[in-house]
PDB file of C-alpha atoms in Angstrom:
ATOM      1  CA  GLY P   1      -5.726  74.594 -47.640  1.00 82.00           C
ATOM      2  CA  ASP P   2      -2.735  76.125 -45.949  1.00 87.00           C
ATOM      3  CA  SER P   3      -0.537  78.316 -48.133  1.00 92.00           C
ATOM      4  CA  VAL P   4       2.207  80.933 -48.151  1.00 95.00           C
ATOM      5  CA  THR P   5       2.472  83.856 -50.553  1.00 95.00           C
ATOM      6  CA  GLN P   6       5.612  85.943 -50.763  1.00 95.00           C
ATOM      7  CA  MET P   7       6.617  88.760 -53.034  1.00 90.00           C
ATOM      8  CA  GLU P   8       8.185  87.763 -56.299  1.00 87.00           C
ATOM      9  CA  GLY P   9      11.726  88.680 -57.101  1.00 87.00           C
ATOM     10  CA  PRO P  10      14.271  89.392 -58.002  1.00 95.00           C
ATOM     11  CA  VAL P  11      14.698  92.304 -55.640  1.00 96.00           C
ATOM     12  CA  THR P  12      17.728  94.482 -56.366  1.00 97.00           C
ATOM     13  CA  LEU P  13      18.935  97.025 -53.826  1.00 97.00           C
ATOM     14  CA  SER P  14      22.030  99.065 -53.186  1.00 97.00           C
ATOM     15  CA  GLU P  15      24.165  98.335 -50.158  1.00 97.00           C
ATOM     16  CA  GLU P  16      22.836  99.950 -46.951  1.00 96.00           C
ATOM     17  CA  ALA P  17      19.306 100.200 -48.328  1.00 97.00           C
ATOM     18  CA  PHE P  18      16.262  99.169 -46.285  1.00 97.00           C
ATOM     19  CA  LEU P  19      14.801  95.769 -47.143  1.00 97.00           C
ATOM     20  CA  THR P  20      11.265  94.459 -46.899  1.00 97.00           C
ATOM     21  CA  ILE P  21      10.163  91.113 -48.310  1.00 98.00           C
ATOM     22  CA  ASN P  22       6.449  90.555 -47.875  1.00 97.00           C
ATOM     23  CA  CYS P  23       4.969  87.252 -46.760  1.00 97.00           C
ATOM     24  CA  THR P  24       1.350  86.418 -46.031  1.00 97.00           C
ATOM     25  CA  TYR P  25      -0.134  83.089 -45.101  1.00 95.00           C
ATOM     26  CA  THR P  26      -3.401  81.188 -44.976  1.00 94.00           C
ATOM     27  CA  ALA P  27      -3.803  78.611 -42.236  1.00 91.00           C
ATOM     28  CA  THR P  28      -6.085  77.419 -39.508  1.00 85.00           C
ATOM     29  CA  GLY P  29      -5.039  78.368 -36.024  1.00 82.00           C
ATOM     30  CA  TYR P  30      -1.720  80.033 -35.273  1.00 83.00           C
ATOM     31  CA  PRO P  31       1.064  78.115 -36.951  1.00 89.00           C
ATOM     32  CA  SER P  32       4.766  78.643 -36.417  1.00 92.00           C
ATOM     33  CA  LEU P  33       6.303  80.858 -39.096  1.00 95.00           C
ATOM     34  CA  PHE P  34       9.816  80.835 -40.478  1.00 95.00           C
ATOM     35  CA  TRP P  35      12.186  82.579 -42.816  1.00 96.00           C
ATOM     36  CA  TYR P  36      14.822  80.379 -44.448  1.00 95.00           C
ATOM     37  CA  VAL P  37      17.750  81.619 -46.539  1.00 96.00           C
ATOM     38  CA  GLN P  38      19.641  79.864 -49.307  1.00 93.00           C
ATOM     39  CA  TYR P  39      23.018  81.385 -50.148  1.00 93.00           C
ATOM     40  CA  PRO P  40      24.555  80.581 -53.544  1.00 87.00           C
ATOM     41  CA  GLY P  41      25.787  77.004 -53.622  1.00 83.00           C
ATOM     42  CA  GLU P  42      24.576  76.240 -50.104  1.00 86.00           C
ATOM     43  CA  GLY P  43      21.659  74.457 -48.486  1.00 86.00           C
ATOM     44  CA  LEU P  44      18.622  76.006 -46.833  1.00 91.00           C
ATOM     45  CA  GLN P  45      19.302  77.558 -43.443  1.00 91.00           C
ATOM     46  CA  LEU P  46      16.857  78.810 -40.869  1.00 92.00           C
ATOM     47  CA  LEU P  47      17.158  82.596 -40.617  1.00 96.00           C
ATOM     48  CA  LEU P  48      14.547  83.322 -37.972  1.00 96.00           C
ATOM     49  CA  LYS P  49      11.274  82.061 -36.594  1.00 94.00           C
ATOM     50  CA  ALA P  50       8.224  83.048 -34.551  1.00 95.00           C
ATOM     51  CA  THR P  51       6.012  80.513 -32.850  1.00 91.00           C
ATOM     52  CA  LYS P  52       3.079  82.623 -31.699  1.00 91.00           C
ATOM     53  CA  ALA P  53       1.223  85.809 -32.508  1.00 91.00           C
ATOM     54  CA  ASP P  54       3.096  89.090 -31.861  1.00 94.00           C
ATOM     55  CA  ASP P  55       6.418  87.276 -31.521  1.00 95.00           C
ATOM     56  CA  LYS P  56       9.358  88.929 -33.253  1.00 97.00           C
ATOM     57  CA  GLY P  57      12.047  86.727 -34.706  1.00 96.00           C
ATOM     58  CA  SER P  58      15.464  88.240 -35.321  1.00 97.00           C
ATOM     59  CA  ASN P  59      18.879  87.150 -36.554  1.00 97.00           C
ATOM     60  CA  LYS P  60      21.821  88.737 -38.411  1.00 95.00           C
ATOM     61  CA  GLY P  61      20.060  92.109 -38.427  1.00 97.00           C
ATOM     62  CA  PHE P  62      16.906  90.666 -39.984  1.00 98.00           C
ATOM     63  CA  GLU P  63      13.559  90.876 -38.204  1.00 98.00           C
ATOM     64  CA  ALA P  64      10.027  89.627 -38.780  1.00 98.00           C
ATOM     65  CA  THR P  65       6.943  90.046 -36.606  1.00 97.00           C
ATOM     66  CA  TYR P  66       4.109  87.515 -36.503  1.00 96.00           C
ATOM     67  CA  ARG P  67       0.974  89.586 -37.228  1.00 96.00           C
ATOM     68  CA  LYS P  68      -2.155  87.489 -36.804  1.00 92.00           C
ATOM     69  CA  GLU P  69      -4.500  90.361 -37.668  1.00 93.00           C
ATOM     70  CA  THR P  70      -2.981  90.678 -41.131  1.00 95.00           C
ATOM     71  CA  THR P  71      -1.742  87.050 -41.356  1.00 95.00           C
ATOM     72  CA  SER P  72       1.674  88.363 -42.299  1.00 96.00           C
ATOM     73  CA  PHE P  73       5.325  87.738 -41.452  1.00 97.00           C
ATOM     74  CA  HIS P  74       7.252  90.339 -43.452  1.00 98.00           C
ATOM     75  CA  LEU P  75      11.051  90.182 -43.407  1.00 98.00           C
ATOM     76  CA  GLU P  76      12.923  93.444 -42.801  1.00 98.00           C
ATOM     77  CA  LYS P  77      16.503  94.644 -42.495  1.00 98.00           C
ATOM     78  CA  GLY P  78      17.551  98.202 -41.915  1.00 97.00           C
ATOM     79  CA  SER P  79      20.808  98.173 -43.882  1.00 96.00           C
ATOM     80  CA  VAL P  80      21.551  95.348 -46.287  1.00 97.00           C
ATOM     81  CA  GLN P  81      25.018  94.167 -47.258  1.00 97.00           C
ATOM     82  CA  VAL P  82      26.343  92.502 -50.391  1.00 97.00           C
ATOM     83  CA  SER P  83      26.684  89.301 -48.372  1.00 96.00           C
ATOM     84  CA  ASP P  84      22.898  89.235 -47.897  1.00 97.00           C
ATOM     85  CA  SER P  85      22.451  88.331 -51.562  1.00 97.00           C
ATOM     86  CA  ALA P  86      20.556  85.038 -51.491  1.00 97.00           C
ATOM     87  CA  VAL P  87      17.127  83.495 -51.959  1.00 96.00           C
ATOM     88  CA  TYR P  88      14.738  83.952 -49.030  1.00 97.00           C
ATOM     89  CA  PHE P  89      11.828  81.591 -48.313  1.00 96.00           C
ATOM     90  CA  CYS P  90       8.897  82.214 -46.017  1.00 97.00           C
ATOM     91  CA  ALA P  91       7.507  79.009 -44.512  1.00 95.00           C
ATOM     92  CA  LEU P  92       4.581  77.758 -42.488  1.00 91.00           C
ATOM     93  CA  TYR P  93       5.322  75.108 -39.869  1.00 82.00           C
ATOM     94  CA  LYS P  94       8.191  73.157 -41.472  1.00 68.00           C
ATOM     95  CA  ILE P  95       6.105  71.960 -44.339  1.00 80.00           C
ATOM     96  CA  ILE P  96       4.760  74.708 -46.574  1.00 89.00           C
ATOM     97  CA  PHE P  97       7.175  77.069 -48.279  1.00 93.00           C
ATOM     98  CA  GLY P  98       6.695  80.138 -50.408  1.00 94.00           C
ATOM     99  CA  LYS P  99       8.230  80.285 -53.864  1.00 94.00           C
ATOM    100  CA  GLY P 100      11.224  82.277 -52.685  1.00 96.00           C
ATOM    101  CA  THR P 101      12.462  85.807 -53.304  1.00 97.00           C
ATOM    102  CA  ARG P 102      15.884  86.295 -54.857  1.00 96.00           C
ATOM    103  CA  LEU P 103      17.712  89.285 -53.406  1.00 97.00           C
ATOM    104  CA  HIS P 104      20.605  91.020 -55.170  1.00 96.00           C
ATOM    105  CA  ILE P 105      22.584  93.636 -53.280  1.00 97.00           C
ATOM    106  CA  LEU P 106      24.761  95.934 -55.351  1.00 96.00           C
ATOM    107  CA  PRO P 107      27.952  97.401 -53.865  1.00 94.00           C
TER     108      PRO P 107
ATOM    109  CA  GLU G   1      27.813  67.824 -34.650  1.00 64.00           C
ATOM    110  CA  ALA G   2      27.271  66.624 -38.204  1.00 79.00           C
ATOM    111  CA  GLY G   3      24.343  68.074 -40.070  1.00 92.00           C
ATOM    112  CA  VAL G   4      21.914  66.287 -42.324  1.00 95.00           C
ATOM    113  CA  VAL G   5      23.926  64.275 -44.843  1.00 96.00           C
ATOM    114  CA  GLN G   6      22.603  63.460 -48.287  1.00 97.00           C
ATOM    115  CA  SER G   7      24.148  61.470 -51.090  1.00 97.00           C
ATOM    116  CA  PRO G   8      24.842  61.645 -53.877  1.00 97.00           C
ATOM    117  CA  ARG G   9      25.127  65.403 -54.405  1.00 95.00           C
ATOM    118  CA  TYR G  10      24.556  65.067 -58.129  1.00 97.00           C
ATOM    119  CA  LYS G  11      23.040  62.353 -60.291  1.00 98.00           C
ATOM    120  CA  ILE G  12      22.501  62.151 -64.033  1.00 98.00           C
ATOM    121  CA  ILE G  13      20.426  59.281 -65.384  1.00 97.00           C
ATOM    122  CA  GLU G  14      18.575  58.406 -68.533  1.00 97.00           C
ATOM    123  CA  LYS G  15      14.799  58.435 -68.485  1.00 96.00           C
ATOM    124  CA  LYS G  16      13.107  55.201 -67.496  1.00 97.00           C
ATOM    125  CA  GLN G  17      16.060  54.265 -65.279  1.00 97.00           C
ATOM    126  CA  PRO G  18      15.713  53.889 -61.498  1.00 98.00           C
ATOM    127  CA  VAL G  19      17.453  56.198 -59.039  1.00 98.00           C
ATOM    128  CA  ALA G  20      17.808  56.308 -55.274  1.00 98.00           C
ATOM    129  CA  PHE G  21      18.745  59.046 -52.841  1.00 97.00           C
ATOM    130  CA  TRP G  22      19.989  58.541 -49.318  1.00 97.00           C
ATOM    131  CA  CYS G  23      19.624  60.733 -46.237  1.00 97.00           C
ATOM    132  CA  ASN G  24      21.191  60.498 -42.794  1.00 97.00           C
ATOM    133  CA  PRO G  25      19.456  62.900 -40.388  1.00 96.00           C
ATOM    134  CA  ILE G  26      20.956  64.600 -37.365  1.00 95.00           C
ATOM    135  CA  SER G  27      21.364  62.178 -34.483  1.00 93.00           C
ATOM    136  CA  GLY G  28      18.332  62.194 -32.205  1.00 91.00           C
ATOM    137  CA  HIS G  29      16.004  63.789 -34.755  1.00 94.00           C
ATOM    138  CA  ASN G  30      12.922  61.625 -35.001  1.00 93.00           C
ATOM    139  CA  THR G  31      11.203  63.611 -37.749  1.00 94.00           C
ATOM    140  CA  LEU G  32      12.514  63.318 -41.292  1.00 96.00           C
ATOM    141  CA  TYR G  33      11.252  65.132 -44.383  1.00 96.00           C
ATOM    142  CA  TRP G  34      11.812  64.694 -48.090  1.00 97.00           C
ATOM    143  CA  TYR G  35      11.183  67.731 -50.272  1.00 96.00           C
ATOM    144  CA  LEU G  36      11.306  68.373 -53.995  1.00 96.00           C
ATOM    145  CA  GLN G  37      12.604  71.735 -55.185  1.00 95.00           C
ATOM    146  CA  ASN G  38      12.184  72.766 -58.785  1.00 94.00           C
ATOM    147  CA  LEU G  39      14.276  75.580 -60.205  1.00 88.00           C
ATOM    148  CA  GLY G  40      13.000  78.945 -59.034  1.00 85.00           C
ATOM    149  CA  GLN G  41      10.468  77.407 -56.675  1.00 89.00           C
ATOM    150  CA  GLY G  42      10.214  76.700 -52.987  1.00 92.00           C
ATOM    151  CA  PRO G  43      10.568  73.209 -51.517  1.00 94.00           C
ATOM    152  CA  GLU G  44       7.474  71.019 -51.758  1.00 94.00           C
ATOM    153  CA  LEU G  45       6.940  68.297 -49.193  1.00 94.00           C
ATOM    154  CA  LEU G  46       6.927  64.752 -50.565  1.00 96.00           C
ATOM    155  CA  ILE G  47       6.816  62.737 -47.362  1.00 96.00           C
ATOM    156  CA  ARG G  48       7.250  63.189 -43.622  1.00 95.00           C
ATOM    157  CA  TYR G  49       8.325  60.484 -41.191  1.00 95.00           C
ATOM    158  CA  GLU G  50       7.897  60.359 -37.451  1.00 93.00           C
ATOM    159  CA  ASN G  51      10.438  57.712 -36.498  1.00 93.00           C
ATOM    160  CA  GLU G  52       9.831  54.880 -38.977  1.00 92.00           C
ATOM    161  CA  GLU G  53       6.201  55.787 -39.712  1.00 93.00           C
ATOM    162  CA  ALA G  54       5.235  57.827 -42.757  1.00 94.00           C
ATOM    163  CA  VAL G  55       2.687  60.251 -41.279  1.00 92.00           C
ATOM    164  CA  ASP G  56       2.199  62.434 -44.367  1.00 90.00           C
ATOM    165  CA  ASP G  57       2.780  61.036 -47.834  1.00 93.00           C
ATOM    166  CA  SER G  58      -0.172  62.672 -49.540  1.00 90.00           C
ATOM    167  CA  GLN G  59       2.075  64.519 -52.031  1.00 91.00           C
ATOM    168  CA  LEU G  60       4.239  61.532 -52.942  1.00 94.00           C
ATOM    169  CA  PRO G  61       3.527  60.253 -56.485  1.00 93.00           C
ATOM    170  CA  LYS G  62       3.170  56.656 -55.450  1.00 92.00           C
ATOM    171  CA  ASP G  63       3.096  55.238 -58.950  1.00 95.00           C
ATOM    172  CA  ARG G  64       6.827  55.876 -59.351  1.00 97.00           C
ATOM    173  CA  PHE G  65       8.137  57.217 -56.044  1.00 97.00           C
ATOM    174  CA  SER G  66       8.754  55.223 -52.893  1.00 97.00           C
ATOM    175  CA  ALA G  67      10.501  55.916 -49.618  1.00 97.00           C
ATOM    176  CA  GLU G  68      11.538  53.997 -46.574  1.00 96.00           C
ATOM    177  CA  ARG G  69      12.998  54.738 -43.199  1.00 96.00           C
ATOM    178  CA  LEU G  70      13.955  51.457 -41.684  1.00 84.00           C
ATOM    179  CA  LYS G  71      14.828  51.597 -37.972  1.00 86.00           C
ATOM    180  CA  GLY G  72      13.727  55.218 -37.864  1.00 84.00           C
ATOM    181  CA  VAL G  73      17.125  56.690 -38.756  1.00 92.00           C
ATOM    182  CA  ASP G  74      18.414  56.770 -42.353  1.00 96.00           C
ATOM    183  CA  SER G  75      16.004  57.119 -45.208  1.00 97.00           C
ATOM    184  CA  THR G  76      16.004  56.302 -48.907  1.00 98.00           C
ATOM    185  CA  LEU G  77      13.874  57.904 -51.596  1.00 98.00           C
ATOM    186  CA  LYS G  78      13.512  56.004 -54.859  1.00 98.00           C
ATOM    187  CA  ILE G  79      12.145  56.846 -58.278  1.00 98.00           C
ATOM    188  CA  GLN G  80      11.384  54.055 -60.710  1.00 97.00           C
ATOM    189  CA  PRO G  81      11.186  54.736 -63.572  1.00 97.00           C
ATOM    190  CA  ALA G  82      12.465  58.296 -63.746  1.00 97.00           C
ATOM    191  CA  GLU G  83      10.901  60.782 -66.132  1.00 97.00           C
ATOM    192  CA  LEU G  84      12.324  63.971 -67.633  1.00 97.00           C
ATOM    193  CA  GLY G  85      10.068  66.047 -65.377  1.00 96.00           C
ATOM    194  CA  ASP G  86      11.673  64.543 -62.273  1.00 97.00           C
ATOM    195  CA  SER G  87      14.770  66.671 -62.827  1.00 97.00           C
ATOM    196  CA  ALA G  88      15.004  68.767 -59.661  1.00 97.00           C
ATOM    197  CA  VAL G  89      16.777  69.044 -56.326  1.00 96.00           C
ATOM    198  CA  TYR G  90      15.673  66.538 -53.700  1.00 98.00           C
ATOM    199  CA  LEU G  91      16.081  67.844 -50.174  1.00 97.00           C
ATOM    200  CA  CYS G  92      16.100  65.965 -46.912  1.00 97.00           C
ATOM    201  CA  ALA G  93      15.511  67.662 -43.560  1.00 95.00           C
ATOM    202  CA  SER G  94      15.152  66.555 -39.964  1.00 95.00           C
ATOM    203  CA  SER G  95      13.910  67.974 -36.702  1.00 92.00           C
ATOM    204  CA  SER G  96      13.947  66.953 -33.070  1.00 90.00           C
ATOM    205  CA  PRO G  97      10.898  66.211 -30.960  1.00 84.00           C
ATOM    206  CA  GLY G  98       8.937  69.348 -30.131  1.00 79.00           C
ATOM    207  CA  SER G  99      11.272  71.603 -32.108  1.00 81.00           C
ATOM    208  CA  ALA G 100       9.967  74.282 -34.437  1.00 74.00           C
ATOM    209  CA  GLU G 101      13.097  74.119 -36.635  1.00 84.00           C
ATOM    210  CA  ALA G 102      13.991  71.808 -39.497  1.00 89.00           C
ATOM    211  CA  PHE G 103      17.607  71.329 -40.542  1.00 91.00           C
ATOM    212  CA  PHE G 104      18.249  70.758 -44.228  1.00 93.00           C
ATOM    213  CA  GLY G 105      20.837  68.754 -46.092  1.00 94.00           C
ATOM    214  CA  GLN G 106      22.650  70.057 -49.167  1.00 92.00           C
ATOM    215  CA  GLY G 107      20.298  68.223 -51.463  1.00 95.00           C
ATOM    216  CA  THR G 108      20.716  65.888 -54.421  1.00 97.00           C
ATOM    217  CA  ARG G 109      20.472  67.492 -57.839  1.00 96.00           C
ATOM    218  CA  LEU G 110      18.889  65.010 -60.248  1.00 98.00           C
ATOM    219  CA  THR G 111      19.094  65.455 -63.988  1.00 98.00           C
ATOM    220  CA  VAL G 112      17.090  63.068 -66.147  1.00 98.00           C
ATOM    221  CA  VAL G 113      18.146  63.022 -69.804  1.00 97.00           C
TER     222      VAL G 113
END
């Protein structure tokens, strides 16, 4: 069946470091892919999305490219900030979520 | 525009008691989702509605869980009787026709003691 696998956390980085959170998926066809973020004490929010192969989603300095050849949708940011500390979820369609990756950014 | 509204935000009940959660989706969103989120895990779909029809309830434990979406707007998720293992956050989300994005409510944190 369809599934999403993302890297386990927690991930701890210093401010201004480069971030990569890996996400791979298993699905038939070419599903829409999403990254959601959950800040402490808040609900899930859509961070970015890509609806077809080779699309790049971007928002708030984060980017992810839909790679059908590697069935991946890795999240990247060139310079993280303390305010990026949150839990990040990779998702397939709007239905199947990864387990989440907790990110801690140290000042 | 108001987002997805869920109530209550928190609920503590004793095991074997019934409990109900309510969700009001964003106006105009015909698709409504209920998810279960255990601590340290991602959301897991319980049921998906298209208007008033449940189109995917394969993951809903039907022996104790039930849901309804009368008139295709608000929805209620019920557990009867609750068990200790039901302690989790119950999330509601909605999306508009043809949209790739789901909008989530704040969730209801259930604690069964």
